[in-house]
Amino acid sequence: MRSARVAAVETLSPQFRLVDLEGEALRNVVWTAGQKVQISMGSGLTARTYTPMSWDANRGRTRMLTFAHGDGPGSQWASGLREGCTCHFFGPRRSLDLSGVESPVVLFGDETSFGLAAALRDSPRGAGAIHVFEASDVAESRPVLETIGLGQATLIERIADDAHLAAAEAEMLRLAASGAHFVLTGEASSIQRVSGP
């Protein structure tokens, strides 16, 4: 496990926070967009996975977007973060290999995918990527996306029984017809639905 200090916390909305971690353990680390870190929640082997938006190996600093939904350990951890807190983590580790992604790229996901989308946007192959997200609260998610530079993303509000996925599926089919390449993230049931048979 590596150790880092919380250098900054910026509350963007009731559920979203930008978190900067810094420390010697973050220096000289090779990181690529799509890799994840697993952060210990402080008790036993409980950990939650986050995808950094950026990583400055020279300064020993990384930034991630946390999404606190529900009452689980990850939500409690993210909500309780304060500047100066210490955390312990594993990684970075491979999660998604975006090195072979070809343009045009479409990233589909949910609120937990916002940080990955920001990392992809800043990678050489992700410039001009199209982002389509399902979200429980579009009114809360829209300004968060604007703050992290993803204001052009398409947001589809979740509806009971996943009825909203018909709209997401139609959008994916439209984009596929134009020759887009897809990165599918988020909930497994949503990925299955929008990826087609």
PDB file of C-alpha atoms in Angstrom:
ATOM      1  CA  MET A   1       0.000   0.000   0.000  1.00  0.00           C
ATOM      2  CA  ARG A   2       1.053   3.553  -0.698  1.00  0.00           C
ATOM      3  CA  SER A   3       0.240   6.551   1.443  1.00  0.00           C
ATOM      4  CA  ALA A   4      -0.928   9.984   0.296  1.00  0.00           C
ATOM      5  CA  ARG A   5      -2.184  13.189   1.863  1.00  0.00           C
ATOM      6  CA  VAL A   6      -5.369  14.967   0.820  1.00  0.00           C
ATOM      7  CA  ALA A   7      -4.045  18.233  -0.619  1.00  0.00           C
ATOM      8  CA  ALA A   8      -7.410  19.733  -1.597  1.00  0.00           C
ATOM      9  CA  VAL A   9     -11.104  18.927  -1.588  1.00  0.00           C
ATOM     10  CA  GLU A  10     -13.581  20.917  -3.660  1.00  0.00           C
ATOM     11  CA  THR A  11     -17.277  20.230  -3.213  1.00  0.00           C
ATOM     12  CA  LEU A  12     -18.970  20.546  -6.609  1.00  0.00           C
ATOM     13  CA  SER A  13     -22.432  19.384  -5.516  1.00  0.00           C
ATOM     14  CA  PRO A  14     -24.013  17.375  -2.686  1.00  0.00           C
ATOM     15  CA  GLN A  15     -22.685  14.117  -4.225  1.00  0.00           C
ATOM     16  CA  PHE A  16     -19.574  15.137  -6.207  1.00  0.00           C
ATOM     17  CA  ARG A  17     -16.172  16.251  -4.905  1.00  0.00           C
ATOM     18  CA  LEU A  18     -12.866  16.902  -6.630  1.00  0.00           C
ATOM     19  CA  VAL A  19     -10.052  15.433  -4.534  1.00  0.00           C
ATOM     20  CA  ASP A  20      -6.335  16.088  -4.968  1.00  0.00           C
ATOM     21  CA  LEU A  21      -3.927  13.634  -3.346  1.00  0.00           C
ATOM     22  CA  GLU A  22      -0.209  14.289  -3.000  1.00  0.00           C
ATOM     23  CA  GLY A  23       2.852  12.600  -1.589  1.00  0.00           C
ATOM     24  CA  GLU A  24       6.172  10.960  -2.297  1.00  0.00           C
ATOM     25  CA  ALA A  25       4.439   7.675  -3.159  1.00  0.00           C
ATOM     26  CA  LEU A  26       2.795   9.446  -6.112  1.00  0.00           C
ATOM     27  CA  ARG A  27       6.097  10.653  -7.610  1.00  0.00           C
ATOM     28  CA  ASN A  28       7.765   8.896 -10.541  1.00  0.00           C
ATOM     29  CA  VAL A  29       4.708   6.709 -11.085  1.00  0.00           C
ATOM     30  CA  VAL A  30       3.806   5.623 -14.597  1.00  0.00           C
ATOM     31  CA  TRP A  31       0.081   6.222 -15.106  1.00  0.00           C
ATOM     32  CA  THR A  32      -2.049   6.201 -18.227  1.00  0.00           C
ATOM     33  CA  ALA A  33      -5.653   7.294 -18.719  1.00  0.00           C
ATOM     34  CA  GLY A  34      -8.006   4.483 -17.725  1.00  0.00           C
ATOM     35  CA  GLN A  35      -5.886   3.076 -14.905  1.00  0.00           C
ATOM     36  CA  LYS A  36      -7.450   2.945 -11.438  1.00  0.00           C
ATOM     37  CA  VAL A  37      -6.436   3.134  -7.806  1.00  0.00           C
ATOM     38  CA  GLN A  38      -7.991   1.213  -4.941  1.00  0.00           C
ATOM     39  CA  ILE A  39      -8.292   3.285  -1.796  1.00  0.00           C
ATOM     40  CA  SER A  40      -8.552   1.680   1.618  1.00  0.00           C
ATOM     41  CA  MET A  41     -11.634   2.737   3.527  1.00  0.00           C
ATOM     42  CA  GLY A  42      -9.712   2.345   6.783  1.00  0.00           C
ATOM     43  CA  SER A  43     -11.279  -0.825   8.107  1.00  0.00           C
ATOM     44  CA  GLY A  44     -10.161  -4.334   7.264  1.00  0.00           C
ATOM     45  CA  LEU A  45      -9.830  -5.078   3.578  1.00  0.00           C
ATOM     46  CA  THR A  46     -12.586  -2.698   2.505  1.00  0.00           C
ATOM     47  CA  ALA A  47     -11.496  -0.618  -0.489  1.00  0.00           C
ATOM     48  CA  ARG A  48     -13.171   1.366  -3.253  1.00  0.00           C
ATOM     49  CA  THR A  49     -11.910   1.925  -6.785  1.00  0.00           C
ATOM     50  CA  TYR A  50     -11.429   5.368  -8.355  1.00  0.00           C
ATOM     51  CA  THR A  51     -10.155   6.389 -11.774  1.00  0.00           C
ATOM     52  CA  PRO A  52      -7.803   9.369 -11.564  1.00  0.00           C
ATOM     53  CA  MET A  53      -8.542  12.248 -13.909  1.00  0.00           C
ATOM     54  CA  SER A  54      -4.884  13.228 -14.022  1.00  0.00           C
ATOM     55  CA  TRP A  55      -1.528  12.281 -12.506  1.00  0.00           C
ATOM     56  CA  ASP A  56       1.500  14.552 -12.146  1.00  0.00           C
ATOM     57  CA  ALA A  57       4.385  12.163 -11.446  1.00  0.00           C
ATOM     58  CA  ASN A  58       6.886  15.023 -11.111  1.00  0.00           C
ATOM     59  CA  ARG A  59       4.944  16.818  -8.388  1.00  0.00           C
ATOM     60  CA  GLY A  60       3.569  13.627  -6.834  1.00  0.00           C
ATOM     61  CA  ARG A  61      -0.060  14.626  -7.249  1.00  0.00           C
ATOM     62  CA  THR A  62      -3.220  13.034  -8.631  1.00  0.00           C
ATOM     63  CA  ARG A  63      -6.792  14.286  -9.003  1.00  0.00           C
ATOM     64  CA  MET A  64     -10.005  12.301  -8.930  1.00  0.00           C
ATOM     65  CA  LEU A  65     -13.717  12.949  -8.851  1.00  0.00           C
ATOM     66  CA  THR A  66     -15.635  11.158  -6.119  1.00  0.00           C
ATOM     67  CA  PHE A  67     -19.347  10.371  -6.323  1.00  0.00           C
ATOM     68  CA  ALA A  68     -21.024   9.775  -2.961  1.00  0.00           C
ATOM     69  CA  HIS A  69     -24.283   7.932  -3.484  1.00  0.00           C
ATOM     70  CA  GLY A  70     -25.948   5.973  -0.736  1.00  0.00           C
ATOM     71  CA  ASP A  71     -24.517   5.141   2.679  1.00  0.00           C
ATOM     72  CA  GLY A  72     -21.716   2.743   1.743  1.00  0.00           C
ATOM     73  CA  PRO A  73     -18.081   2.957   2.834  1.00  0.00           C
ATOM     74  CA  GLY A  74     -17.018   4.827  -0.320  1.00  0.00           C
ATOM     75  CA  SER A  75     -19.686   7.491   0.155  1.00  0.00           C
ATOM     76  CA  GLN A  76     -18.787   7.911   3.824  1.00  0.00           C
ATOM     77  CA  TRP A  77     -15.087   8.149   2.976  1.00  0.00           C
ATOM     78  CA  ALA A  78     -15.603  10.728   0.222  1.00  0.00           C
ATOM     79  CA  SER A  79     -18.002  12.826   2.308  1.00  0.00           C
ATOM     80  CA  GLY A  80     -15.619  12.866   5.274  1.00  0.00           C
ATOM     81  CA  LEU A  81     -12.470  13.906   3.390  1.00  0.00           C
ATOM     82  CA  ARG A  82     -10.722  17.044   4.606  1.00  0.00           C
ATOM     83  CA  GLU A  83      -7.494  18.688   3.560  1.00  0.00           C
ATOM     84  CA  GLY A  84      -4.623  17.101   5.478  1.00  0.00           C
ATOM     85  CA  CYS A  85      -6.267  13.675   5.860  1.00  0.00           C
ATOM     86  CA  THR A  86      -4.121  10.653   5.018  1.00  0.00           C
ATOM     87  CA  CYS A  87      -5.248   7.768   2.873  1.00  0.00           C
ATOM     88  CA  HIS A  88      -3.739   4.485   1.725  1.00  0.00           C
ATOM     89  CA  PHE A  89      -4.096   3.022  -1.737  1.00  0.00           C
ATOM     90  CA  PHE A  90      -3.006   0.340  -4.203  1.00  0.00           C
ATOM     91  CA  GLY A  91      -2.116   1.171  -7.764  1.00  0.00           C
ATOM     92  CA  PRO A  92      -2.324   2.543 -10.254  1.00  0.00           C
ATOM     93  CA  ARG A  93      -3.459  -0.638 -11.960  1.00  0.00           C
ATOM     94  CA  ARG A  94      -4.808  -1.445 -15.370  1.00  0.00           C
ATOM     95  CA  SER A  95      -8.560  -1.160 -15.644  1.00  0.00           C
ATOM     96  CA  LEU A  96      -9.292  -0.071 -19.183  1.00  0.00           C
ATOM     97  CA  ASP A  97      -6.618  -0.100 -21.858  1.00  0.00           C
ATOM     98  CA  LEU A  98      -7.357   2.993 -23.907  1.00  0.00           C
ATOM     99  CA  SER A  99      -4.089   2.888 -25.869  1.00  0.00           C
ATOM    100  CA  GLY A 100      -5.695   1.224 -28.893  1.00  0.00           C
ATOM    101  CA  VAL A 101      -8.823   3.366 -29.005  1.00  0.00           C
ATOM    102  CA  GLU A 102      -9.375   4.913 -32.422  1.00  0.00           C
ATOM    103  CA  SER A 103     -11.237   8.131 -33.238  1.00  0.00           C
ATOM    104  CA  PRO A 104     -14.031   8.909 -33.229  1.00  0.00           C
ATOM    105  CA  VAL A 105     -14.493   7.657 -29.659  1.00  0.00           C
ATOM    106  CA  VAL A 106     -17.766   7.444 -27.747  1.00  0.00           C
ATOM    107  CA  LEU A 107     -17.612   6.846 -23.994  1.00  0.00           C
ATOM    108  CA  PHE A 108     -20.840   5.592 -22.405  1.00  0.00           C
ATOM    109  CA  GLY A 109     -21.168   5.388 -18.635  1.00  0.00           C
ATOM    110  CA  ASP A 110     -22.753   6.796 -15.511  1.00  0.00           C
ATOM    111  CA  GLU A 111     -21.744   9.209 -12.749  1.00  0.00           C
ATOM    112  CA  THR A 112     -18.854   6.949 -11.745  1.00  0.00           C
ATOM    113  CA  SER A 113     -17.449   7.365 -15.271  1.00  0.00           C
ATOM    114  CA  PHE A 114     -17.087  11.174 -15.223  1.00  0.00           C
ATOM    115  CA  GLY A 115     -13.471  11.028 -14.004  1.00  0.00           C
ATOM    116  CA  LEU A 116     -12.536   8.444 -16.635  1.00  0.00           C
ATOM    117  CA  ALA A 117     -14.110  10.654 -19.316  1.00  0.00           C
ATOM    118  CA  ALA A 118     -11.999  13.616 -18.180  1.00  0.00           C
ATOM    119  CA  ALA A 119      -8.837  11.468 -18.272  1.00  0.00           C
ATOM    120  CA  LEU A 120      -9.727  10.158 -21.740  1.00  0.00           C
ATOM    121  CA  ARG A 121     -10.390  13.677 -23.017  1.00  0.00           C
ATOM    122  CA  ASP A 122      -6.881  14.728 -21.986  1.00  0.00           C
ATOM    123  CA  SER A 123      -5.207  11.686 -23.568  1.00  0.00           C
ATOM    124  CA  PRO A 124      -3.820  11.846 -27.115  1.00  0.00           C
ATOM    125  CA  ARG A 125      -6.415   9.429 -28.504  1.00  0.00           C
ATOM    126  CA  GLY A 126      -9.370  10.898 -26.648  1.00  0.00           C
ATOM    127  CA  ALA A 127      -9.416  14.389 -28.083  1.00  0.00           C
ATOM    128  CA  GLY A 128     -12.854  15.049 -29.519  1.00  0.00           C
ATOM    129  CA  ALA A 129     -14.459  12.086 -27.756  1.00  0.00           C
ATOM    130  CA  ILE A 130     -18.234  12.052 -27.414  1.00  0.00           C
ATOM    131  CA  HIS A 131     -19.604  11.335 -23.939  1.00  0.00           C
ATOM    132  CA  VAL A 132     -23.024   9.830 -23.199  1.00  0.00           C
ATOM    133  CA  PHE A 133     -23.978   9.306 -19.551  1.00  0.00           C
ATOM    134  CA  GLU A 134     -26.999   7.966 -17.723  1.00  0.00           C
ATOM    135  CA  ALA A 135     -27.548   9.939 -14.521  1.00  0.00           C
ATOM    136  CA  SER A 136     -29.955   9.820 -11.596  1.00  0.00           C
ATOM    137  CA  ASP A 137     -29.979  13.611 -11.291  1.00  0.00           C
ATOM    138  CA  VAL A 138     -29.278  15.489 -14.524  1.00  0.00           C
ATOM    139  CA  ALA A 139     -29.690  18.869 -12.790  1.00  0.00           C
ATOM    140  CA  GLU A 140     -26.886  17.972 -10.352  1.00  0.00           C
ATOM    141  CA  SER A 141     -24.665  16.262 -12.929  1.00  0.00           C
ATOM    142  CA  ARG A 142     -24.733  18.977 -15.621  1.00  0.00           C
ATOM    143  CA  PRO A 143     -22.804  21.674 -13.667  1.00  0.00           C
ATOM    144  CA  VAL A 144     -20.311  19.055 -12.430  1.00  0.00           C
ATOM    145  CA  LEU A 145     -19.564  18.053 -16.014  1.00  0.00           C
ATOM    146  CA  GLU A 146     -19.201  21.701 -17.005  1.00  0.00           C
ATOM    147  CA  THR A 147     -16.727  22.273 -14.160  1.00  0.00           C
ATOM    148  CA  ILE A 148     -14.507  19.391 -15.296  1.00  0.00           C
ATOM    149  CA  GLY A 149     -14.649  20.425 -18.955  1.00  0.00           C
ATOM    150  CA  LEU A 150     -17.249  17.957 -20.200  1.00  0.00           C
ATOM    151  CA  GLY A 151     -20.156  20.355 -20.655  1.00  0.00           C
ATOM    152  CA  GLN A 152     -20.973  18.997 -24.131  1.00  0.00           C
ATOM    153  CA  ALA A 153     -21.786  15.517 -22.782  1.00  0.00           C
ATOM    154  CA  THR A 154     -25.187  13.992 -23.455  1.00  0.00           C
ATOM    155  CA  LEU A 155     -27.040  13.208 -20.218  1.00  0.00           C
ATOM    156  CA  ILE A 156     -29.927  10.743 -20.109  1.00  0.00           C
ATOM    157  CA  GLU A 157     -31.968  10.758 -16.904  1.00  0.00           C
ATOM    158  CA  ARG A 158     -32.472   7.349 -15.277  1.00  0.00           C
ATOM    159  CA  ILE A 159     -36.076   6.168 -15.230  1.00  0.00           C
ATOM    160  CA  ALA A 160     -37.560   3.307 -13.217  1.00  0.00           C
ATOM    161  CA  ASP A 161     -37.225  -0.128 -14.823  1.00  0.00           C
ATOM    162  CA  ASP A 162     -34.363   1.199 -16.998  1.00  0.00           C
ATOM    163  CA  ALA A 163     -36.837   2.606 -19.520  1.00  0.00           C
ATOM    164  CA  HIS A 164     -34.323   5.392 -20.246  1.00  0.00           C
ATOM    165  CA  LEU A 165     -31.938   2.879 -21.800  1.00  0.00           C
ATOM    166  CA  ALA A 166     -34.042   2.821 -24.973  1.00  0.00           C
ATOM    167  CA  ALA A 167     -32.918   6.413 -25.582  1.00  0.00           C
ATOM    168  CA  ALA A 168     -29.299   5.479 -24.798  1.00  0.00           C
ATOM    169  CA  GLU A 169     -29.492   2.486 -27.129  1.00  0.00           C
ATOM    170  CA  ALA A 170     -30.892   4.659 -29.951  1.00  0.00           C
ATOM    171  CA  GLU A 171     -28.066   7.171 -29.440  1.00  0.00           C
ATOM    172  CA  MET A 172     -25.444   4.391 -29.551  1.00  0.00           C
ATOM    173  CA  LEU A 173     -26.927   3.008 -32.773  1.00  0.00           C
ATOM    174  CA  ARG A 174     -26.888   6.470 -34.345  1.00  0.00           C
ATOM    175  CA  LEU A 175     -23.237   6.969 -33.370  1.00  0.00           C
ATOM    176  CA  ALA A 176     -22.267   3.458 -34.525  1.00  0.00           C
ATOM    177  CA  ALA A 177     -23.660   4.259 -37.967  1.00  0.00           C
ATOM    178  CA  SER A 178     -21.133   7.093 -38.215  1.00  0.00           C
ATOM    179  CA  GLY A 179     -18.216   4.724 -37.574  1.00  0.00           C
ATOM    180  CA  ALA A 180     -17.637   5.510 -33.898  1.00  0.00           C
ATOM    181  CA  HIS A 181     -15.569   3.286 -31.584  1.00  0.00           C
ATOM    182  CA  PHE A 182     -17.022   2.669 -28.127  1.00  0.00           C
ATOM    183  CA  VAL A 183     -15.755   2.568 -24.561  1.00  0.00           C
ATOM    184  CA  LEU A 184     -18.555   1.183 -22.372  1.00  0.00           C
ATOM    185  CA  THR A 185     -18.416   1.715 -18.600  1.00  0.00           C
ATOM    186  CA  GLY A 186     -20.807   1.916 -15.661  1.00  0.00           C
ATOM    187  CA  GLU A 187     -23.450  -0.606 -14.641  1.00  0.00           C
ATOM    188  CA  ALA A 188     -23.222  -4.050 -16.242  1.00  0.00           C
ATOM    189  CA  SER A 189     -26.936  -4.161 -17.092  1.00  0.00           C
ATOM    190  CA  SER A 190     -26.711  -0.809 -18.893  1.00  0.00           C
ATOM    191  CA  ILE A 191     -23.597  -1.884 -20.795  1.00  0.00           C
ATOM    192  CA  GLN A 192     -25.364  -5.069 -21.936  1.00  0.00           C
ATOM    193  CA  ARG A 193     -28.368  -3.099 -23.136  1.00  0.00           C
ATOM    194  CA  VAL A 194     -26.514  -0.418 -25.112  1.00  0.00           C
ATOM    195  CA  SER A 195     -23.958  -2.824 -26.614  1.00  0.00           C
ATOM    196  CA  GLY A 196     -26.714  -4.757 -28.399  1.00  0.00           C
ATOM    197  CA  PRO A 197     -26.858  -8.445 -29.182  1.00  0.00           C
TER     198      PRO A 197
END
